[in-house]
Coordinates of C-alpha atoms in Angstrom, one line a residue:
M15 CA -30.9 -50.7 -115.8
K16 CA -32.5 -54.6 -116.4
G17 CA -33.0 -56.6 -113.2
A18 CA -33.2 -53.8 -110.8
A19 CA -36.1 -51.5 -109.7
T20 CA -35.4 -48.2 -107.9
S21 CA -39.0 -46.4 -106.3
S22 CA -38.7 -42.6 -106.1
G23 CA -38.2 -40.9 -103.4
S24 CA -36.1 -39.1 -101.0
G25 CA -34.4 -40.7 -97.5
G26 CA -31.9 -43.2 -97.1
A27 CA -32.1 -46.6 -99.0
A28 CA -30.8 -49.8 -98.5
P29 CA -29.6 -52.0 -101.3
S30 CA -30.7 -55.6 -101.0
G31 CA -29.2 -57.5 -103.7
G32 CA -30.3 -55.7 -107.4
L33 CA -33.3 -53.9 -105.5
V34 CA -32.8 -50.4 -103.7
V35 CA -35.9 -49.3 -101.9
A36 CA -35.7 -45.5 -101.2
M37 CA -37.7 -44.7 -97.8
P38 CA -40.0 -42.3 -97.9
D39 CA -39.2 -38.9 -95.8
A40 CA -42.3 -39.1 -93.7
V41 CA -41.0 -42.6 -92.6
V42 CA -37.5 -41.3 -91.5
R43 CA -39.1 -38.4 -89.8
L44 CA -41.3 -40.6 -87.7
R45 CA -38.8 -42.9 -87.1
G46 CA -36.3 -40.4 -85.5
R47 CA -39.3 -38.8 -83.6
A48 CA -39.9 -42.4 -82.4
A49 CA -36.0 -42.6 -81.2
V50 CA -36.2 -38.8 -79.4
L51 CA -39.0 -40.1 -77.4
R52 CA -38.0 -43.7 -76.7
R53 CA -34.7 -41.5 -75.7
R54 CA -36.7 -39.2 -73.3
L55 CA -38.7 -41.8 -71.7
T56 CA -35.5 -44.0 -70.5
V57 CA -34.4 -40.9 -69.0
V58 CA -37.7 -40.3 -67.7
H59 CA -37.5 -43.6 -66.1
G60 CA -34.1 -43.4 -65.2
V61 CA -35.1 -40.2 -62.5
L62 CA -38.3 -41.9 -61.2
R63 CA -36.2 -45.1 -61.0
A64 CA -33.6 -43.2 -59.0
R65 CA -35.8 -41.0 -57.2
W66 CA -38.0 -44.2 -55.8
L67 CA -34.8 -46.2 -54.8
R68 CA -33.6 -43.0 -52.6
S69 CA -36.9 -42.1 -51.0
L70 CA -38.4 -44.3 -48.1
Q71 CA -41.3 -41.8 -47.8
L72 CA -42.3 -42.2 -51.3
R73 CA -42.2 -46.3 -51.5
V74 CA -44.7 -45.8 -48.4
I75 CA -46.9 -43.1 -49.4
T76 CA -47.5 -44.7 -53.3
T77 CA -47.7 -48.3 -51.7
T78 CA -50.5 -47.0 -49.8
L79 CA -52.3 -44.6 -52.4
V80 CA -51.8 -48.2 -54.5
I81 CA -53.6 -50.4 -52.1
S82 CA -56.2 -47.8 -50.5
A83 CA -57.2 -47.3 -54.0
I84 CA -57.9 -51.1 -54.7
V85 CA -59.3 -51.6 -51.5
V86 CA -61.3 -48.8 -52.5
V87 CA -62.3 -49.5 -55.6
V88 CA -62.8 -53.1 -54.6
V89 CA -65.3 -52.2 -51.5
G90 CA -67.4 -49.2 -53.9
F91 CA -68.0 -52.0 -56.2
F92 CA -69.4 -54.6 -53.6
L93 CA -71.5 -51.4 -51.9
M94 CA -72.8 -50.1 -55.6
Q95 CA -74.1 -53.9 -56.2
Q96 CA -75.5 -54.4 -52.8
I97 CA -77.3 -50.6 -53.2
T98 CA -78.4 -51.5 -56.6
S99 CA -80.1 -54.6 -55.5
D100 CA -82.0 -53.2 -52.5
Q101 CA -83.2 -50.5 -54.8
L102 CA -84.6 -53.1 -57.4
Q103 CA -86.1 -54.7 -54.6
A104 CA -87.8 -52.3 -53.4
K105 CA -89.2 -51.4 -56.8
Q106 CA -90.1 -54.8 -58.0
Q107 CA -92.0 -54.6 -54.5
Q108 CA -93.7 -51.9 -55.1
A109 CA -94.8 -52.5 -58.3
G110 CA -95.7 -56.2 -57.5
N111 CA -98.1 -54.8 -54.8
V112 CA -99.5 -52.5 -58.0
V113 CA -100.0 -55.4 -60.3
E114 CA -101.7 -57.1 -57.3
D115 CA -103.7 -54.3 -56.6
G116 CA -104.6 -54.2 -60.3
Q117 CA -105.4 -57.7 -60.7
L118 CA -108.2 -57.6 -58.0
K119 CA -109.7 -54.4 -59.5
A120 CA -109.8 -56.4 -62.9
E121 CA -111.5 -59.8 -61.1
T122 CA -114.3 -57.4 -59.9
Q123 CA -115.3 -56.7 -63.4
S124 CA -118.1 -58.9 -64.6
D125 CA -117.3 -58.9 -68.6
I126 CA -113.8 -60.0 -67.6
N127 CA -114.5 -63.5 -67.5
S128 CA -117.0 -63.7 -70.7
Y129 CA -116.2 -64.9 -73.9
P130 CA -115.1 -62.5 -76.1
D131 CA -117.1 -63.3 -79.3
A132 CA -119.6 -61.2 -81.3
R133 CA -122.5 -61.5 -78.5
N134 CA -120.5 -59.3 -76.6
A135 CA -118.4 -57.6 -78.9
P136 CA -120.3 -54.4 -78.1
T137 CA -119.1 -54.7 -74.3
L138 CA -115.9 -54.9 -74.7
T139 CA -115.7 -50.8 -74.0
F140 CA -114.8 -52.1 -70.3
M141 CA -110.8 -52.5 -71.4
G142 CA -110.5 -48.9 -72.0
N143 CA -112.6 -48.1 -68.3
L144 CA -110.2 -50.7 -66.7
V145 CA -106.8 -49.3 -68.0
Q146 CA -108.3 -45.7 -67.4
E147 CA -108.9 -47.2 -63.8
L148 CA -105.8 -48.9 -63.1
Q149 CA -103.8 -45.8 -64.2
P150 CA -102.3 -44.1 -61.3
P151 CA -103.2 -40.6 -60.1
A152 CA -101.9 -37.8 -61.7
D153 CA -100.1 -36.6 -59.0
A154 CA -98.8 -40.2 -58.0
E155 CA -94.7 -40.3 -57.1
N156 CA -94.5 -43.1 -59.2
A157 CA -95.9 -43.2 -62.7
Y158 CA -96.6 -46.0 -65.0
G159 CA -98.2 -48.0 -67.9
V160 CA -101.3 -49.7 -68.3
A161 CA -102.5 -52.4 -70.8
V162 CA -105.0 -54.3 -71.1
V163 CA -105.3 -56.9 -74.0
L164 CA -107.0 -59.7 -75.9
P165 CA -104.7 -62.9 -76.1
P166 CA -104.0 -63.3 -80.2
E167 CA -106.3 -66.2 -80.8
Y168 CA -109.5 -64.3 -79.5
S169 CA -108.6 -60.8 -80.8
G170 CA -109.3 -61.9 -84.5
V171 CA -112.4 -62.0 -86.0
P172 CA -115.4 -61.0 -84.7
V173 CA -114.0 -58.8 -82.3
Y174 CA -111.0 -56.9 -84.3
R175 CA -109.6 -55.5 -81.2
P176 CA -106.4 -56.6 -79.1
G177 CA -107.1 -54.4 -76.1
D178 CA -106.3 -51.2 -74.6
T179 CA -103.5 -49.2 -73.3
A180 CA -101.9 -46.2 -71.7
G181 CA -98.2 -45.1 -71.2
L182 CA -97.4 -48.6 -72.6
V183 CA -96.7 -50.0 -75.9
Y184 CA -98.0 -53.1 -76.2
T185 CA -95.9 -54.2 -79.6
Q186 CA -92.8 -53.3 -77.6
I187 CA -94.0 -56.3 -74.7
P188 CA -90.8 -59.4 -75.1
S189 CA -92.3 -62.0 -76.6
R190 CA -91.1 -64.6 -73.8
L191 CA -93.3 -62.2 -71.2
K192 CA -96.5 -63.0 -73.5
A193 CA -96.2 -66.5 -73.8
K194 CA -95.0 -66.9 -70.2
V195 CA -98.5 -65.1 -69.4
A196 CA -100.0 -67.2 -71.5
E197 CA -98.9 -70.4 -70.1
L198 CA -100.2 -69.3 -67.0
A199 CA -103.3 -68.6 -68.6
K200 CA -103.8 -72.2 -69.7
K201 CA -102.5 -73.7 -65.9
G202 CA -105.3 -71.3 -64.6
A203 CA -102.8 -69.3 -62.5
T204 CA -103.1 -66.1 -61.5
S205 CA -99.4 -65.2 -60.5
A206 CA -97.6 -62.4 -62.1
S207 CA -94.5 -62.6 -64.2
F208 CA -91.9 -60.0 -65.0
T209 CA -89.0 -59.1 -66.6
Y210 CA -86.7 -56.1 -67.5
T211 CA -86.7 -54.5 -70.4
S212 CA -86.1 -50.9 -72.1
M213 CA -89.4 -49.3 -73.7
S214 CA -90.5 -46.5 -75.2
Y215 CA -92.4 -44.4 -72.3
P216 CA -94.9 -42.4 -72.5
S217 CA -96.1 -43.2 -76.3
D218 CA -94.3 -45.1 -78.8
T219 CA -93.3 -41.5 -80.0
S220 CA -90.7 -40.9 -76.7
S221 CA -87.3 -42.4 -76.1
Q222 CA -86.7 -45.4 -74.6
V223 CA -86.4 -46.0 -71.3
P224 CA -85.3 -49.1 -68.4
G225 CA -87.8 -50.7 -66.6
L226 CA -89.5 -53.3 -64.8
I227 CA -92.8 -54.8 -67.4
Y228 CA -95.4 -57.6 -65.3
G229 CA -98.0 -59.7 -67.2
V230 CA -100.6 -61.3 -65.2
P231 CA -103.5 -63.3 -66.5
A232 CA -107.1 -62.2 -65.3
G233 CA -110.2 -64.7 -67.1
Y234 CA -109.7 -64.2 -70.8
Y235 CA -107.8 -61.3 -70.7
Q236 CA -104.5 -60.4 -69.6
L237 CA -102.9 -57.6 -67.6
Y238 CA -99.3 -55.8 -68.4
Y239 CA -97.4 -52.9 -66.4
F240 CA -95.0 -51.4 -66.8
F241 CA -93.1 -49.8 -64.4
P242 CA -90.0 -46.9 -65.8
L243 CA -86.5 -47.2 -63.5
T244 CA -86.0 -43.7 -64.6
Q245 CA -85.7 -42.3 -60.7
V246 CA -84.1 -45.8 -59.7
Q247 CA -81.3 -44.9 -62.8
Q248 CA -80.8 -41.3 -61.3
S249 CA -80.5 -42.3 -57.3
L250 CA -78.1 -44.9 -58.6
V251 CA -76.3 -42.6 -60.7
Q252 CA -76.1 -40.2 -57.3
I253 CA -75.2 -42.4 -55.6
Q254 CA -72.3 -43.8 -57.5
R255 CA -70.8 -40.0 -58.4
T256 CA -70.9 -40.1 -54.2
L257 CA -69.3 -43.4 -53.5
L258 CA -66.4 -42.1 -56.5
L259 CA -65.9 -38.5 -54.8
A260 CA -65.8 -40.4 -51.1
G261 CA -63.7 -42.9 -52.4
I262 CA -61.1 -40.4 -54.0
A263 CA -61.2 -38.4 -51.1
L264 CA -60.7 -41.3 -48.9
V265 CA -57.8 -42.3 -50.7
F266 CA -55.6 -39.1 -51.3
L267 CA -56.7 -38.9 -47.0
F268 CA -54.8 -42.7 -46.7
A269 CA -52.3 -41.2 -48.6
A270 CA -51.9 -37.9 -46.3
I271 CA -52.1 -40.2 -43.1
A272 CA -49.4 -42.5 -44.8
A273 CA -47.0 -39.1 -45.3
L274 CA -47.8 -37.6 -42.1
V275 CA -46.7 -40.9 -40.3
T276 CA -43.5 -42.1 -42.6
R277 CA -42.5 -38.5 -42.0
W278 CA -42.3 -38.7 -38.2
V279 CA -40.4 -42.0 -38.7
V280 CA -38.4 -40.6 -41.9
T281 CA -37.5 -37.5 -40.7
P282 CA -35.3 -38.5 -37.6
V283 CA -34.4 -41.9 -39.7
R284 CA -32.9 -39.3 -42.3
Y285 CA -31.1 -36.7 -39.6
A286 CA -29.5 -39.5 -38.1
A287 CA -28.2 -40.6 -42.0
L288 CA -26.7 -36.7 -42.5
G289 CA -25.7 -37.0 -39.3
A290 CA -23.9 -40.6 -39.7
Q291 CA -22.3 -38.5 -43.2
R292 CA -21.2 -35.8 -41.3
L293 CA -19.2 -38.1 -38.4
S294 CA -17.8 -40.2 -41.4
A295 CA -16.5 -36.9 -42.4
G296 CA -14.8 -36.1 -39.6
N297 CA -17.5 -33.8 -37.8
L298 CA -17.6 -35.7 -34.4
D299 CA -19.2 -33.0 -32.8
E300 CA -22.6 -33.7 -34.6
R301 CA -25.8 -35.3 -32.2
M302 CA -29.1 -35.3 -33.1
P303 CA -32.2 -33.7 -31.5
V304 CA -33.9 -35.6 -28.9
R305 CA -37.3 -34.9 -28.8
G306 CA -40.1 -36.6 -26.1
V307 CA -39.1 -40.4 -24.6
D308 CA -40.5 -42.8 -27.8
E309 CA -38.8 -44.6 -29.9
L310 CA -37.1 -42.4 -31.6
A311 CA -36.2 -40.3 -29.1
A312 CA -34.1 -43.7 -28.0
L313 CA -33.0 -43.6 -31.6
A314 CA -31.4 -40.2 -31.2
M315 CA -29.8 -41.0 -27.5
S316 CA -28.6 -44.1 -29.0
F317 CA -27.0 -42.0 -31.7
N318 CA -25.9 -39.5 -29.5
E319 CA -23.9 -42.2 -26.9
M320 CA -22.7 -43.6 -30.2
A321 CA -20.9 -40.0 -31.5
T322 CA -19.8 -39.4 -28.2
S323 CA -18.1 -42.6 -27.3
L324 CA -16.4 -42.3 -31.2
Q325 CA -15.4 -38.7 -30.3
E326 CA -13.5 -39.7 -27.3
K327 CA -12.1 -42.8 -28.8
M328 CA -11.2 -40.8 -32.4
T329 CA -9.7 -38.1 -29.7
A330 CA -7.4 -41.0 -28.1
L331 CA -6.3 -42.4 -31.1
Q332 CA -4.8 -39.4 -32.6
D333 CA -3.8 -38.6 -29.5
L334 CA -1.7 -41.6 -29.6
S335 CA -0.9 -41.3 -33.2
Q336 CA 0.6 -37.6 -32.4
V337 CA 2.8 -39.5 -29.7
Q338 CA 3.6 -42.4 -31.9
R339 CA 4.8 -39.9 -34.9
Q340 CA 6.2 -37.7 -32.6
F341 CA 8.3 -40.6 -31.3
V342 CA 8.9 -41.7 -34.2
S343 CA 10.4 -38.4 -35.4
D344 CA 12.2 -37.7 -32.2
V345 CA 14.0 -40.7 -32.5
S346 CA 14.8 -40.1 -36.1
H347 CA 16.0 -36.8 -35.4
E348 CA 18.2 -38.3 -32.1
L349 CA 19.9 -40.9 -33.6
R350 CA 21.0 -39.0 -36.0
T351 CA 24.0 -37.3 -34.0
P352 CA 24.7 -40.5 -32.6
L353 CA 24.6 -42.2 -36.3
T354 CA 27.2 -39.5 -37.6
T355 CA 29.7 -40.6 -35.2
I356 CA 29.3 -43.5 -36.0
K357 CA 29.4 -43.1 -39.7
I358 CA 32.9 -41.2 -39.4
A359 CA 34.3 -43.7 -37.4
S360 CA 33.2 -46.5 -40.0
D361 CA 34.2 -44.1 -42.7
V362 CA 37.9 -44.3 -40.7
L363 CA 37.9 -48.4 -40.5
Y364 CA 36.5 -48.8 -44.0
G365 CA 39.1 -46.4 -45.6
S366 CA 41.9 -48.5 -43.8
R367 CA 40.4 -52.4 -44.0
N368 CA 43.3 -52.5 -46.5
Q369 CA 45.4 -52.8 -43.0
L370 CA 43.5 -54.7 -41.5
D371 CA 43.4 -58.8 -41.4
G372 CA 40.5 -60.6 -43.3
P373 CA 37.8 -61.1 -40.8
A374 CA 38.6 -57.4 -39.1
A375 CA 38.4 -56.1 -43.2
R376 CA 35.0 -57.7 -43.8
S377 CA 33.2 -56.6 -40.7
A378 CA 34.8 -52.8 -41.9
E379 CA 32.8 -53.5 -45.0
L380 CA 29.3 -55.0 -43.5
L381 CA 29.5 -52.1 -40.8
Q382 CA 29.6 -49.2 -43.9
S383 CA 26.9 -50.9 -46.1
Q384 CA 24.6 -51.7 -42.6
L385 CA 25.0 -48.1 -41.3
E386 CA 24.3 -47.0 -45.0
R387 CA 21.0 -49.1 -45.2
F388 CA 20.2 -47.5 -41.3
E389 CA 20.7 -44.0 -42.7
S390 CA 18.6 -44.8 -45.5
L391 CA 15.9 -45.8 -43.2
L392 CA 15.7 -43.2 -40.9
S393 CA 15.5 -41.0 -44.0
D394 CA 12.4 -43.0 -44.8
L395 CA 11.1 -43.1 -41.8
L396 CA 11.4 -38.9 -41.5
E397 CA 9.3 -39.1 -44.7
V398 CA 7.2 -41.2 -43.7
S399 CA 6.3 -39.3 -39.9
R400 CA 5.8 -36.2 -42.1
Y401 CA 3.2 -37.8 -44.4
D402 CA 1.9 -39.2 -41.4
A403 CA 1.7 -35.9 -39.9
N404 CA 0.3 -34.3 -42.9
V405 CA 2.8 -32.1 -43.2
A406 CA 4.4 -32.6 -46.2
V407 CA 4.6 -30.2 -48.6
L408 CA 4.9 -30.1 -52.1
D409 CA 7.2 -27.6 -54.1
P410 CA 6.0 -27.9 -57.9
E411 CA 7.6 -26.6 -61.0
P412 CA 7.9 -27.0 -64.4
V413 CA 9.7 -29.9 -65.2
D414 CA 10.4 -32.3 -68.8
V415 CA 10.0 -36.1 -67.4
C416 CA 11.9 -37.4 -70.3
D417 CA 14.9 -35.8 -68.2
L418 CA 13.7 -36.6 -64.9
V419 CA 13.4 -40.6 -66.3
R420 CA 17.4 -40.5 -67.7
Q421 CA 18.9 -38.8 -64.4
S422 CA 17.0 -41.1 -62.1
A423 CA 18.4 -44.6 -64.1
D424 CA 22.0 -43.9 -62.5
V425 CA 21.8 -46.2 -59.9
A426 CA 19.5 -48.8 -61.5
Q427 CA 21.4 -48.8 -64.8
Q428 CA 24.8 -49.6 -62.6
L429 CA 22.8 -52.2 -60.7
A430 CA 21.2 -54.0 -64.1
E431 CA 25.1 -53.8 -65.7
R432 CA 26.4 -55.6 -62.8
R433 CA 23.6 -58.3 -63.6
G434 CA 24.5 -58.1 -67.4
A435 CA 20.9 -56.3 -68.2
K436 CA 20.1 -53.1 -69.4
I437 CA 17.1 -50.8 -69.1
E438 CA 15.8 -49.7 -72.4
F439 CA 14.0 -46.2 -73.1
R440 CA 11.1 -45.4 -75.5
L441 CA 10.7 -41.8 -74.6
P442 CA 8.3 -39.4 -77.2
A443 CA 10.2 -36.9 -79.4
E444 CA 8.5 -34.2 -77.9
P445 CA 9.5 -33.1 -74.2
C446 CA 6.2 -34.1 -71.7
V447 CA 6.8 -31.1 -69.5
A448 CA 4.2 -31.1 -66.0
E449 CA 4.6 -29.3 -62.7
V450 CA 5.8 -31.5 -60.6
D451 CA 7.8 -31.7 -57.4
R452 CA 11.2 -32.7 -58.7
V453 CA 12.8 -34.3 -55.7
R454 CA 9.9 -36.5 -55.0
V455 CA 9.6 -37.7 -58.7
E456 CA 12.8 -38.5 -59.2
R457 CA 12.3 -40.5 -55.9
I458 CA 9.7 -42.6 -56.8
L459 CA 11.5 -43.2 -60.4
R460 CA 14.5 -44.2 -58.8
N461 CA 12.7 -47.1 -56.2
L462 CA 10.6 -48.1 -59.6
L463 CA 13.7 -48.8 -61.4
V464 CA 15.8 -50.2 -58.7
N465 CA 12.6 -52.7 -57.9
A466 CA 12.5 -53.4 -61.9
V467 CA 16.1 -54.3 -62.1
E468 CA 16.2 -56.5 -58.6
H469 CA 13.4 -58.8 -59.2
G470 CA 14.0 -58.8 -63.3
E471 CA 16.2 -62.2 -62.3
G472 CA 19.0 -60.7 -65.0
K473 CA 16.6 -59.6 -67.7
D474 CA 15.8 -56.2 -69.3
A475 CA 13.7 -53.4 -67.9
L476 CA 11.9 -51.0 -70.3
V477 CA 10.8 -47.6 -69.7
T478 CA 7.8 -46.2 -71.7
V479 CA 7.0 -42.5 -71.7
A480 CA 4.1 -40.8 -72.9
S481 CA 1.6 -37.7 -72.8
D482 CA -1.5 -36.4 -73.5
S483 CA -3.6 -33.0 -72.8
A484 CA -4.1 -33.3 -69.3
A485 CA -1.7 -36.0 -67.7
V486 CA 2.0 -37.5 -68.0
A487 CA 2.4 -41.4 -67.4
V488 CA 5.3 -43.1 -67.0
A489 CA 5.5 -47.3 -66.9
V490 CA 8.3 -49.3 -65.5
R491 CA 8.2 -52.6 -66.8
D492 CA 10.2 -55.9 -65.9
Y493 CA 10.4 -59.8 -66.7
G494 CA 11.3 -60.9 -63.7
I495 CA 9.2 -62.9 -60.9
G496 CA 5.7 -61.3 -61.3
L497 CA 3.5 -60.5 -59.1
S498 CA 1.0 -63.3 -57.8
V499 CA -3.0 -62.4 -57.8
G500 CA -3.8 -59.9 -54.8
E501 CA 0.2 -58.7 -54.2
E502 CA 0.0 -55.9 -56.9
R503 CA -2.1 -53.7 -53.8
R504 CA -0.1 -55.3 -50.9
V505 CA 2.9 -54.1 -52.7
F506 CA 2.8 -50.7 -51.1
E507 CA 2.2 -51.5 -47.9
R508 CA 4.6 -50.8 -45.4
F509 CA 7.4 -53.3 -44.7
W510 CA 5.6 -55.8 -46.9
R511 CA 7.6 -58.3 -49.0
A512 CA 6.2 -60.8 -51.2
D513 CA 9.8 -63.6 -50.1
P514 CA 10.7 -62.5 -46.7
A515 CA 13.3 -65.1 -47.1
R516 CA 14.9 -64.0 -50.8
A517 CA 17.9 -62.2 -50.3
R518 CA 17.8 -58.6 -51.2
T519 CA 20.6 -56.9 -53.6
T520 CA 20.4 -53.4 -52.8
G521 CA 19.1 -53.9 -49.2
G522 CA 16.2 -51.9 -49.2
T523 CA 14.0 -50.9 -46.1
G524 CA 10.5 -51.9 -47.3
L525 CA 9.1 -48.3 -47.2
G526 CA 10.5 -47.1 -50.9
L527 CA 6.6 -48.2 -52.8
A528 CA 4.7 -47.2 -50.1
I529 CA 6.6 -43.3 -49.7
A530 CA 6.4 -43.3 -53.4
L531 CA 2.5 -44.1 -53.5
E532 CA 2.2 -40.9 -50.6
D533 CA 4.1 -39.1 -53.3
A534 CA 2.0 -39.7 -56.0
R535 CA -0.9 -38.7 -54.2
I536 CA 0.3 -35.4 -53.1
H537 CA 0.6 -34.3 -56.6
G538 CA -3.2 -36.1 -57.2
G539 CA -2.0 -38.4 -59.5
W540 CA -1.9 -42.3 -59.4
L541 CA 0.9 -45.5 -58.6
E542 CA -0.4 -48.6 -60.1
A543 CA 0.8 -52.3 -60.3
W544 CA 0.0 -55.0 -62.9
G545 CA 2.0 -58.2 -62.4
A546 CA 1.2 -62.0 -63.2
S547 CA 3.4 -64.7 -62.2
G548 CA 6.2 -65.1 -63.9
R549 CA 5.4 -63.1 -66.4
G550 CA 6.8 -59.8 -64.8
S551 CA 5.6 -56.9 -63.7
V552 CA 4.2 -53.2 -64.6
F553 CA 4.0 -50.2 -62.4
R554 CA 2.9 -47.3 -63.8
L555 CA 3.0 -43.8 -62.5
T556 CA 0.5 -40.9 -63.8
L557 CA 0.8 -37.4 -63.1
P558 CA -1.5 -34.5 -64.3
R559 CA -0.3 -31.8 -65.9
T560 CA -0.8 -29.0 -63.4
P561 CA -1.0 -30.4 -59.4
G562 CA -4.7 -30.1 -58.5
M563 CA -6.2 -31.5 -61.9
E564 CA -8.6 -34.5 -61.2
L565 CA -7.2 -37.0 -63.7
A566 CA -9.5 -38.9 -65.9
G567 CA -7.7 -41.5 -67.7
S568 CA -3.5 -42.5 -68.2
P569 CA -1.8 -41.7 -71.5
L570 CA -0.6 -45.4 -70.9
P571 CA -2.4 -49.3 -70.8
L572 CA -1.3 -51.0 -67.6
G573 CA 0.0 -54.3 -68.4
P574 CA 1.7 -55.5 -71.6
D575 CA 0.9 -53.8 -74.7
E576 CA -0.4 -54.7 -77.4
A577 CA 2.8 -55.0 -79.8
E578 CA 4.3 -56.8 -76.8
L579 CA 1.4 -59.0 -77.1
A580 CA 1.8 -59.2 -80.6
G581 CA 5.3 -60.2 -80.7
A582 CA 4.7 -63.0 -77.8
A583 CA 1.8 -64.5 -80.1
T584 CA 4.2 -64.1 -83.1
K585 CA 7.4 -66.1 -81.5
A586 CA 4.7 -68.6 -79.6
A587 CA 3.7 -69.8 -83.5
L588 CA 7.1 -70.6 -84.8
P589 CA 8.1 -74.4 -84.1
G590 CA 9.8 -75.0 -81.3
A591 CA 10.3 -71.2 -80.2
N592 CA 10.0 -71.1 -76.5
G593 CA 9.2 -67.5 -76.2
A594 CA 11.5 -64.4 -74.7
N595 CA 10.5 -63.4 -71.5
G596 CA 8.7 -66.4 -70.4
S597 CA 6.2 -66.6 -72.9
G598 CA 6.5 -69.9 -74.5
P599 CA 3.7 -71.8 -76.3
D600 CA 2.2 -73.7 -73.8
A601 CA 2.2 -70.8 -71.3
P602 CA -1.1 -69.2 -70.5
A603 CA -1.9 -65.9 -71.3
P604 CA -1.2 -63.1 -68.8
A605 CA -4.1 -61.5 -66.7
G606 CA -4.3 -57.5 -66.7
L607 CA -4.1 -56.7 -71.1
A608 CA -4.1 -53.7 -72.3
G609 CA -8.2 -53.3 -72.5
D610 CA -8.4 -55.2 -69.3
A611 CA -6.5 -53.6 -66.8
G612 CA -6.6 -56.6 -63.9
P613 CA -7.5 -56.1 -60.5
T614 CA -7.4 -52.6 -59.3
P615 CA -4.4 -51.7 -57.8
A616 CA -3.5 -49.8 -54.4
G617 CA -4.9 -46.0 -54.6
A618 CA -6.8 -46.5 -58.1
E619 CA -10.2 -45.6 -57.9
H620 CA -10.4 -44.3 -60.7
A621 CA -11.9 -45.2 -64.7
R622 CA -8.5 -47.4 -66.6
H623 CA -6.8 -46.5 -69.4
G624 CA -8.0 -48.8 -72.8

């Protein structure tokens, strides 16, 4: 096809305009392996980082190991430098003494100061004899090479002899040293000059070795000495190896000492942490063993004293709490008998109110209503005392939650009708069956529905039911005064009211939502609240299908759902629309939308829906 080119090969192809380039299989495999390696490295990094953050002993040992390694390397480097310098200085001193002795022997030769020309050319054989004389003995510990040479200006015609050497290759003598010796000869100086070099030793066919080469003028001639540093080099290698092994041993010794010291310190701290965890779990008999009289023993004794004091105070508080719960329970029970008698008398007066005059009839009605509220308060106090005493019992049975919602709405429906509102239900076509305590769930739903109508300011309430494989959820939505920031937690507190001065139609006790929260918890479920000032509120009940199952999420969002938000946005876009339920074009967007559940409500420590 004109304008398009395709390269052969397999793998993924990425079109770019009219050009399609196929990726080779090798590149695809390489990228796949790189991705796998990257994931594995990420996992390893995460494990090591978690281990590093959790273990104080690991951090101390690792830090000690690194710091001691750095110190040992630095100290070893300077020690090696000093040892090398001392070895070389000793070798220079020894070589200088040999060169000085050789120079004195050369000056004793009568021919050393004779001008090398044709007249004394036959006598130049003394150079070979001098070289033999200057060589070290065969049994000498330190061998070296010697050369007696003529400068280039004398070694030509008519001599034709540059000199004699033994263990030293004249052509490998550095040019800078030759120039230095020549300069010293011109000045008439007799001092020696040296430099470091590598040279074939002991013959020109041998491998080159590092060494010191000295040069000194002697009359018309020049003496050169080469001192190989093979022994010095071997000695330095041995010293370096010894320092390395000693440094490694020292580093691990420091690490072992750090591990031992930190173990002495960390172990009691770890015991204290475990003891604190057991104390927080309710094991008030937990104590730390006390060994010695040092600071760690003082820590153990302080911990034990704290645990003893805490146990005493907790015991006292438990006794007081038990007394208070027993008192509330006893009072509630004892009030039942006189309350029953008063209730019977009140019923008689209430039934005869038509025969009484105006104030007396009104008093009979007030007495009847307040007695009903008092009776409800006693029932709630008894239920709260059962939860406080941990004697509340769950009686689960398979129930269709949709039926429970309809049955629980009777009282709220009557209240809504008196206010000119209604309750709308969104129920699924299939049954939402869960094993729940029918009485407790009905009590939760009645509380939620009555609150939605009571605080809905005459607007309709919406009840939504949904389920999934693990949970069943009921959301009760009202469009009333809503909740301010932070009130979605406080609504579940006992006797808390958003506005204590606000008149209450139904005369609640202030314990309904607190009991509802406990009813949800005993099922292993959640009861959560969302609200925005002027936007209404949502209360969501989520229950597991089977008691004891752990919830991972809720089938319903907490807050206005997407359909409601879309409708509100459409109404807000219309000219002159005020937006139903208090959502006008100028109104701010509510907090806690679907997918953003807002602040975490009381009793909800879990993953949110959306």
